[in-house]
PDB file of C-alpha atoms and ligand atoms in Angstrom:
ATOM      1  CA  UNK A   1       0.000   0.000   0.000  1.00 76.00           C
ATOM      2  CA  UNK A   2       1.317   3.419  -0.832  1.00 88.00           C
ATOM      3  CA  UNK A   3       0.395   7.061  -0.751  1.00 93.00           C
ATOM      4  CA  UNK A   4      -0.957   9.583  -3.198  1.00 95.00           C
ATOM      5  CA  UNK A   5       0.287  13.139  -3.114  1.00 97.00           C
ATOM      6  CA  UNK A   6      -1.742  15.383  -5.342  1.00 97.00           C
ATOM      7  CA  UNK A   7      -2.570  18.787  -6.661  1.00 97.00           C
ATOM      8  CA  UNK A   8      -6.124  18.118  -7.766  1.00 96.00           C
ATOM      9  CA  UNK A   9      -6.653  21.712  -8.841  1.00 95.00           C
ATOM     10  CA  UNK A  10      -4.178  21.216 -11.660  1.00 96.00           C
ATOM     11  CA  UNK A  11      -4.774  17.497 -12.190  1.00 96.00           C
ATOM     12  CA  UNK A  12      -1.428  16.234 -10.891  1.00 97.00           C
ATOM     13  CA  UNK A  13      -0.759  13.226  -8.702  1.00 96.00           C
ATOM     14  CA  UNK A  14       2.400  11.541  -7.434  1.00 96.00           C
ATOM     15  CA  UNK A  15       2.107   8.002  -6.128  1.00 95.00           C
ATOM     16  CA  UNK A  16       4.765   6.602  -3.802  1.00 92.00           C
ATOM     17  CA  UNK A  17       4.956   3.114  -2.333  1.00 89.00           C
ATOM     18  CA  UNK A  18       5.095   2.933   1.468  1.00 85.00           C
ATOM     19  CA  UNK A  19       8.838   2.347   1.282  1.00 84.00           C
ATOM     20  CA  UNK A  20       9.200   5.177  -1.197  1.00 88.00           C
ATOM     21  CA  UNK A  21       7.211   7.439   1.106  1.00 90.00           C
ATOM     22  CA  UNK A  22       9.530   6.583   4.006  1.00 88.00           C
ATOM     23  CA  UNK A  23      12.598   7.465   1.985  1.00 90.00           C
ATOM     24  CA  UNK A  24      10.990  10.668   0.724  1.00 94.00           C
ATOM     25  CA  UNK A  25      10.208  11.706   4.305  1.00 93.00           C
ATOM     26  CA  UNK A  26      13.687  10.820   5.508  1.00 93.00           C
ATOM     27  CA  UNK A  27      15.519  12.886   2.922  1.00 94.00           C
ATOM     28  CA  UNK A  28      13.213  15.847   3.566  1.00 96.00           C
ATOM     29  CA  UNK A  29      13.785  15.531   7.318  1.00 96.00           C
ATOM     30  CA  UNK A  30      17.554  15.546   6.719  1.00 95.00           C
ATOM     31  CA  UNK A  31      17.375  18.442   4.267  1.00 96.00           C
ATOM     32  CA  UNK A  32      14.903  20.472   6.276  1.00 97.00           C
ATOM     33  CA  UNK A  33      15.805  20.215   9.949  1.00 97.00           C
ATOM     34  CA  UNK A  34      18.964  22.398   9.701  1.00 96.00           C
ATOM     35  CA  UNK A  35      17.186  25.206   7.834  1.00 97.00           C
ATOM     36  CA  UNK A  36      13.708  25.292   9.415  1.00 98.00           C
ATOM     37  CA  UNK A  37      13.615  28.646  11.187  1.00 97.00           C
ATOM     38  CA  UNK A  38      10.077  30.032  11.161  1.00 98.00           C
ATOM     39  CA  UNK A  39       7.195  28.279  12.881  1.00 97.00           C
ATOM     40  CA  UNK A  40       5.655  27.377   9.504  1.00 98.00           C
ATOM     41  CA  UNK A  41       8.946  25.952   8.298  1.00 98.00           C
ATOM     42  CA  UNK A  42       9.368  23.909  11.468  1.00 98.00           C
ATOM     43  CA  UNK A  43       5.822  22.569  11.171  1.00 98.00           C
ATOM     44  CA  UNK A  44       6.358  21.599   7.544  1.00 98.00           C
ATOM     45  CA  UNK A  45       9.524  19.644   8.319  1.00 98.00           C
ATOM     46  CA  UNK A  46       7.867  18.037  11.359  1.00 97.00           C
ATOM     47  CA  UNK A  47       5.025  16.917   9.134  1.00 97.00           C
ATOM     48  CA  UNK A  48       7.497  14.823   7.176  1.00 96.00           C
ATOM     49  CA  UNK A  49       9.289  13.637  10.325  1.00 95.00           C
ATOM     50  CA  UNK A  50       6.003  12.132  11.526  1.00 93.00           C
ATOM     51  CA  UNK A  51       4.407  11.124   8.218  1.00 93.00           C
ATOM     52  CA  UNK A  52       3.667   7.440   7.528  1.00 86.00           C
ATOM     53  CA  UNK A  53       5.274   6.237  10.743  1.00 84.00           C
ATOM     54  CA  UNK A  54       2.823   3.369  11.022  1.00 75.00           C
ATOM     55  CA  UNK A  55       2.482   2.580   7.333  1.00 64.00           C
ATOM     56  CA  UNK A  56      -1.166   3.360   7.188  1.00 67.00           C
ATOM     57  CA  UNK A  57      -1.126   4.121   3.475  1.00 74.00           C
ATOM     58  CA  UNK A  58      -3.314   7.152   4.084  1.00 82.00           C
ATOM     59  CA  UNK A  59      -0.488   9.593   4.648  1.00 89.00           C
ATOM     60  CA  UNK A  60      -0.681  11.363   1.315  1.00 93.00           C
ATOM     61  CA  UNK A  61      -2.168  14.822   1.008  1.00 95.00           C
ATOM     62  CA  UNK A  62      -3.234  17.317  -1.583  1.00 97.00           C
ATOM     63  CA  UNK A  63      -1.029  20.381  -1.765  1.00 98.00           C
ATOM     64  CA  UNK A  64      -4.126  22.526  -1.201  1.00 97.00           C
ATOM     65  CA  UNK A  65      -4.548  20.864   2.221  1.00 96.00           C
ATOM     66  CA  UNK A  66      -1.296  22.295   3.551  1.00 97.00           C
ATOM     67  CA  UNK A  67      -1.887  25.222   5.924  1.00 97.00           C
ATOM     68  CA  UNK A  68      -0.707  27.931   3.544  1.00 98.00           C
ATOM     69  CA  UNK A  69      -0.888  31.445   5.000  1.00 98.00           C
ATOM     70  CA  UNK A  70      -0.755  34.974   3.598  1.00 97.00           C
ATOM     71  CA  UNK A  71       2.964  34.446   3.074  1.00 97.00           C
ATOM     72  CA  UNK A  72       2.383  31.378   0.918  1.00 98.00           C
ATOM     73  CA  UNK A  73       4.845  32.609  -1.675  1.00 97.00           C
ATOM     74  CA  UNK A  74       7.731  32.371   0.785  1.00 98.00           C
ATOM     75  CA  UNK A  75       6.318  29.106   2.123  1.00 98.00           C
ATOM     76  CA  UNK A  76       6.293  27.532  -1.318  1.00 98.00           C
ATOM     77  CA  UNK A  77       9.824  28.821  -1.962  1.00 98.00           C
ATOM     78  CA  UNK A  78      10.985  27.215   1.271  1.00 98.00           C
ATOM     79  CA  UNK A  79       9.334  23.915   0.351  1.00 98.00           C
ATOM     80  CA  UNK A  80      10.995  23.996  -3.073  1.00 98.00           C
ATOM     81  CA  UNK A  81      14.314  24.758  -1.379  1.00 98.00           C
ATOM     82  CA  UNK A  82      13.891  21.659   0.801  1.00 97.00           C
ATOM     83  CA  UNK A  83      13.285  19.497  -2.261  1.00 97.00           C
ATOM     84  CA  UNK A  84      16.328  21.040  -3.929  1.00 96.00           C
ATOM     85  CA  UNK A  85      18.480  20.334  -0.874  1.00 96.00           C
ATOM     86  CA  UNK A  86      17.212  16.748  -0.877  1.00 95.00           C
ATOM     87  CA  UNK A  87      18.026  16.492  -4.586  1.00 93.00           C
ATOM     88  CA  UNK A  88      21.535  17.590  -3.676  1.00 93.00           C
ATOM     89  CA  UNK A  89      21.706  14.796  -1.120  1.00 92.00           C
ATOM     90  CA  UNK A  90      22.046  17.063   1.889  1.00 92.00           C
ATOM     91  CA  UNK A  91      22.461  14.841   4.944  1.00 91.00           C
ATOM     92  CA  UNK A  92      22.402  11.557   3.060  1.00 90.00           C
ATOM     93  CA  UNK A  93      25.657  10.509   4.752  1.00 87.00           C
ATOM     94  CA  UNK A  94      23.513   9.928   7.856  1.00 88.00           C
ATOM     95  CA  UNK A  95      21.441   7.266   6.105  1.00 85.00           C
ATOM     96  CA  UNK A  96      22.088   3.560   6.369  1.00 79.00           C
ATOM     97  CA  UNK A  97      21.263   3.026   2.732  1.00 79.00           C
ATOM     98  CA  UNK A  98      21.559   4.771  -0.586  1.00 79.00           C
ATOM     99  CA  UNK A  99      18.171   6.164  -1.623  1.00 82.00           C
ATOM    100  CA  UNK A 100      16.985   5.754  -5.173  1.00 78.00           C
ATOM    101  CA  UNK A 101      14.192   8.279  -5.155  1.00 71.00           C
ATOM    102  CA  UNK A 102      15.149  10.642  -7.920  1.00 74.00           C
ATOM    103  CA  UNK A 103      11.811  10.005  -9.586  1.00 87.00           C
ATOM    104  CA  UNK A 104       9.672  10.823  -6.537  1.00 93.00           C
ATOM    105  CA  UNK A 105      11.660  13.936  -5.698  1.00 94.00           C
ATOM    106  CA  UNK A 106      11.524  15.141  -9.282  1.00 94.00           C
ATOM    107  CA  UNK A 107       7.821  14.427  -9.749  1.00 96.00           C
ATOM    108  CA  UNK A 108       6.876  16.066  -6.447  1.00 97.00           C
ATOM    109  CA  UNK A 109       9.007  19.088  -7.280  1.00 97.00           C
ATOM    110  CA  UNK A 110       7.359  19.506 -10.689  1.00 97.00           C
ATOM    111  CA  UNK A 111       3.935  19.244  -9.061  1.00 98.00           C
ATOM    112  CA  UNK A 112       4.789  21.859  -6.440  1.00 98.00           C
ATOM    113  CA  UNK A 113       6.250  24.217  -9.047  1.00 98.00           C
ATOM    114  CA  UNK A 114       3.004  24.044 -11.039  1.00 98.00           C
ATOM    115  CA  UNK A 115       0.806  24.501  -7.963  1.00 98.00           C
ATOM    116  CA  UNK A 116      -0.424  27.956  -6.938  1.00 97.00           C
ATOM    117  CA  UNK A 117      -1.101  28.073  -3.212  1.00 97.00           C
ATOM    118  CA  UNK A 118      -3.563  30.382  -1.545  1.00 96.00           C
ATOM    119  CA  UNK A 119      -4.315  30.834   2.148  1.00 97.00           C
ATOM    120  CA  UNK A 120      -6.002  27.723   3.575  1.00 96.00           C
ATOM    121  CA  UNK A 121      -9.047  27.938   5.824  1.00 92.00           C
ATOM    122  CA  UNK A 122      -9.107  25.371   8.645  1.00 91.00           C
ATOM    123  CA  UNK A 123      -6.534  22.914   7.355  1.00 93.00           C
ATOM    124  CA  UNK A 124      -6.843  19.394   8.729  1.00 91.00           C
ATOM    125  CA  UNK A 125      -3.078  19.522   9.199  1.00 92.00           C
ATOM    126  CA  UNK A 126      -3.429  22.207  11.850  1.00 93.00           C
ATOM    127  CA  UNK A 127      -2.327  25.796  12.232  1.00 95.00           C
ATOM    128  CA  UNK A 128       1.300  26.062  11.262  1.00 97.00           C
ATOM    129  CA  UNK A 129       1.600  29.595  12.642  1.00 96.00           C
ATOM    130  CA  UNK A 130       1.492  28.038  16.112  1.00 96.00           C
ATOM    131  CA  UNK A 131       4.749  26.864  17.690  1.00 96.00           C
ATOM    132  CA  UNK A 132       5.218  23.084  17.718  1.00 95.00           C
ATOM    133  CA  UNK A 133       5.615  21.439  21.111  1.00 93.00           C
ATOM    134  CA  UNK A 134       9.223  22.121  22.080  1.00 92.00           C
ATOM    135  CA  UNK A 135      10.163  18.464  22.470  1.00 92.00           C
ATOM    136  CA  UNK A 136       9.055  17.788  18.900  1.00 94.00           C
ATOM    137  CA  UNK A 137      11.962  20.021  17.889  1.00 95.00           C
ATOM    138  CA  UNK A 138      14.542  18.083  19.891  1.00 94.00           C
ATOM    139  CA  UNK A 139      17.097  16.751  17.463  1.00 93.00           C
ATOM    140  CA  UNK A 140      18.336  13.195  17.409  1.00 89.00           C
ATOM    141  CA  UNK A 141      22.030  13.434  18.322  1.00 85.00           C
ATOM    142  CA  UNK A 142      22.904  10.750  15.861  1.00 84.00           C
ATOM    143  CA  UNK A 143      20.969  11.872  12.817  1.00 88.00           C
ATOM    144  CA  UNK A 144      20.437  15.569  13.589  1.00 90.00           C
ATOM    145  CA  UNK A 145      16.793  15.526  12.531  1.00 94.00           C
ATOM    146  CA  UNK A 146      13.787  16.598  14.584  1.00 94.00           C
ATOM    147  CA  UNK A 147      12.516  13.791  16.769  1.00 92.00           C
ATOM    148  CA  UNK A 148       8.921  14.809  16.093  1.00 93.00           C
ATOM    149  CA  UNK A 149       5.987  13.251  17.874  1.00 90.00           C
ATOM    150  CA  UNK A 150       7.175   9.660  17.489  1.00 87.00           C
ATOM    151  CA  UNK A 151      10.964   9.929  17.919  1.00 88.00           C
ATOM    152  CA  UNK A 152      13.673  10.029  15.278  1.00 90.00           C
ATOM    153  CA  UNK A 153      12.402   8.258  12.186  1.00 89.00           C
ATOM    154  CA  UNK A 154      15.915   7.188  11.238  1.00 87.00           C
ATOM    155  CA  UNK A 155      16.383   5.270  14.454  1.00 75.00           C
ATOM    156  CA  UNK A 156      15.320   1.975  12.976  1.00 57.00           C
ATOM    157  CA  UNK A 157      16.291  -0.704  15.460  1.00 50.00           C
ATOM    158  CA  UNK A 158      15.964  -3.404  12.799  1.00 49.00           C
ATOM    159  CA  UNK A 159      19.105  -2.154  11.121  1.00 46.00           C
ATOM    160  CA  UNK A 160      21.177  -1.779  14.280  1.00 44.00           C
ATOM    161  CA  UNK A 161      23.523  -4.441  15.628  1.00 46.00           C
ATOM    162  CA  UNK A 162      22.475  -5.578  19.092  1.00 47.00           C
ATOM    163  CA  UNK A 163      25.723  -4.396  20.666  1.00 47.00           C
ATOM    164  CA  UNK A 164      25.542  -0.953  19.062  1.00 48.00           C
ATOM    165  CA  UNK A 165      26.493   1.984  21.262  1.00 46.00           C
ATOM    166  CA  UNK A 166      23.495   4.062  22.186  1.00 46.00           C
ATOM    167  CA  UNK A 167      24.798   7.240  20.627  1.00 46.00           C
ATOM    168  CA  UNK A 168      27.064   7.191  17.644  1.00 48.00           C
ATOM    169  CA  UNK A 169      27.635   8.764  14.327  1.00 52.00           C
ATOM    170  CA  UNK A 170      27.684   7.031  11.003  1.00 54.00           C
ATOM    171  CA  UNK A 171      29.949   8.510   8.366  1.00 54.00           C
ATOM    172  CA  UNK A 172      29.295   7.109   4.916  1.00 55.00           C
ATOM    173  CA  UNK A 173      31.434   7.763   1.900  1.00 56.00           C
ATOM    174  CA  UNK A 174      29.945   7.257  -1.539  1.00 55.00           C
ATOM    175  CA  UNK A 175      31.662   6.557  -4.798  1.00 55.00           C
ATOM    176  CA  UNK A 176      32.436   9.735  -6.639  1.00 52.00           C
ATOM    177  CA  UNK A 177      29.993   9.853  -9.518  1.00 50.00           C
ATOM    178  CA  UNK A 178      27.094  10.973  -7.376  1.00 45.00           C
ATOM    179  CA  UNK A 179      24.495   9.195  -9.442  1.00 43.00           C
ATOM    180  CA  UNK A 180      21.644   7.178  -8.034  1.00 39.00           C
ATOM    181  CA  UNK A 181      23.704   4.054  -8.527  1.00 45.00           C
ATOM    182  CA  UNK A 182      26.678   5.221  -6.526  1.00 51.00           C
ATOM    183  CA  UNK A 183      27.686   2.727  -3.888  1.00 55.00           C
ATOM    184  CA  UNK A 184      28.795   3.191  -0.329  1.00 55.00           C
ATOM    185  CA  UNK A 185      32.540   2.639  -0.384  1.00 55.00           C
ATOM    186  CA  UNK A 186      33.260   3.286   3.260  1.00 56.00           C
ATOM    187  CA  UNK A 187      31.182   3.466   6.421  1.00 55.00           C
ATOM    188  CA  UNK A 188      32.652   4.464   9.748  1.00 56.00           C
ATOM    189  CA  UNK A 189      30.810   4.198  13.009  1.00 54.00           C
ATOM    190  CA  UNK A 190      32.128   6.601  15.611  1.00 55.00           C
ATOM    191  CA  UNK A 191      31.042   6.418  19.192  1.00 54.00           C
ATOM    192  CA  UNK A 192      30.540   9.898  20.514  1.00 52.00           C
ATOM    193  CA  UNK A 193      32.656  10.772  23.543  1.00 52.00           C
ATOM    194  CA  UNK A 194      30.977  10.292  26.896  1.00 52.00           C
ATOM    195  CA  UNK A 195      30.641  13.347  29.089  1.00 50.00           C
TER     196      UNK A 195
HETATM  197 ZN1   ZN B 201      18.159   9.429  14.917  1.00 61.53          ZN
END
């Protein structure tokens, strides 16, 4: 089961599998957490930190459902900037895998570019001019993304060795070509100093 992201007003739709949705959310969390400054920006990034955590397959949304405000032009620019940062693989060294999501990122970006937001009345996603709960904005020490409502989405215990140190840093080095097929050539796990 997957998710539909849409812009019904202009007849566009991007379908992602559940796994594809997870990856999409992870690269946006990595790209967005360091640059989310305003309340709206923080809420947008948190939305992706918490999206599809329980694989419900109903996590998609229409772009018109986002809580756009009077400053929707800047909000859309910020969202496009996030997608661009993700396209440039910002933060991907923190991942345990090499994403192959060029298609989803590109399709979503094209849909957002074509979409014309206007202020939203009573969005089901909430009021993004209100500050998120402070602990949602705590950052995972290991992955440096917002923990969100459900904890760091990159902390997937299935991929961790049982004797793994509680806090560490993963440094991945990719082969040089930077294409979607580039392989991890080196991965260092550094335990952070106690204290
Ligand atoms: Zn984490």
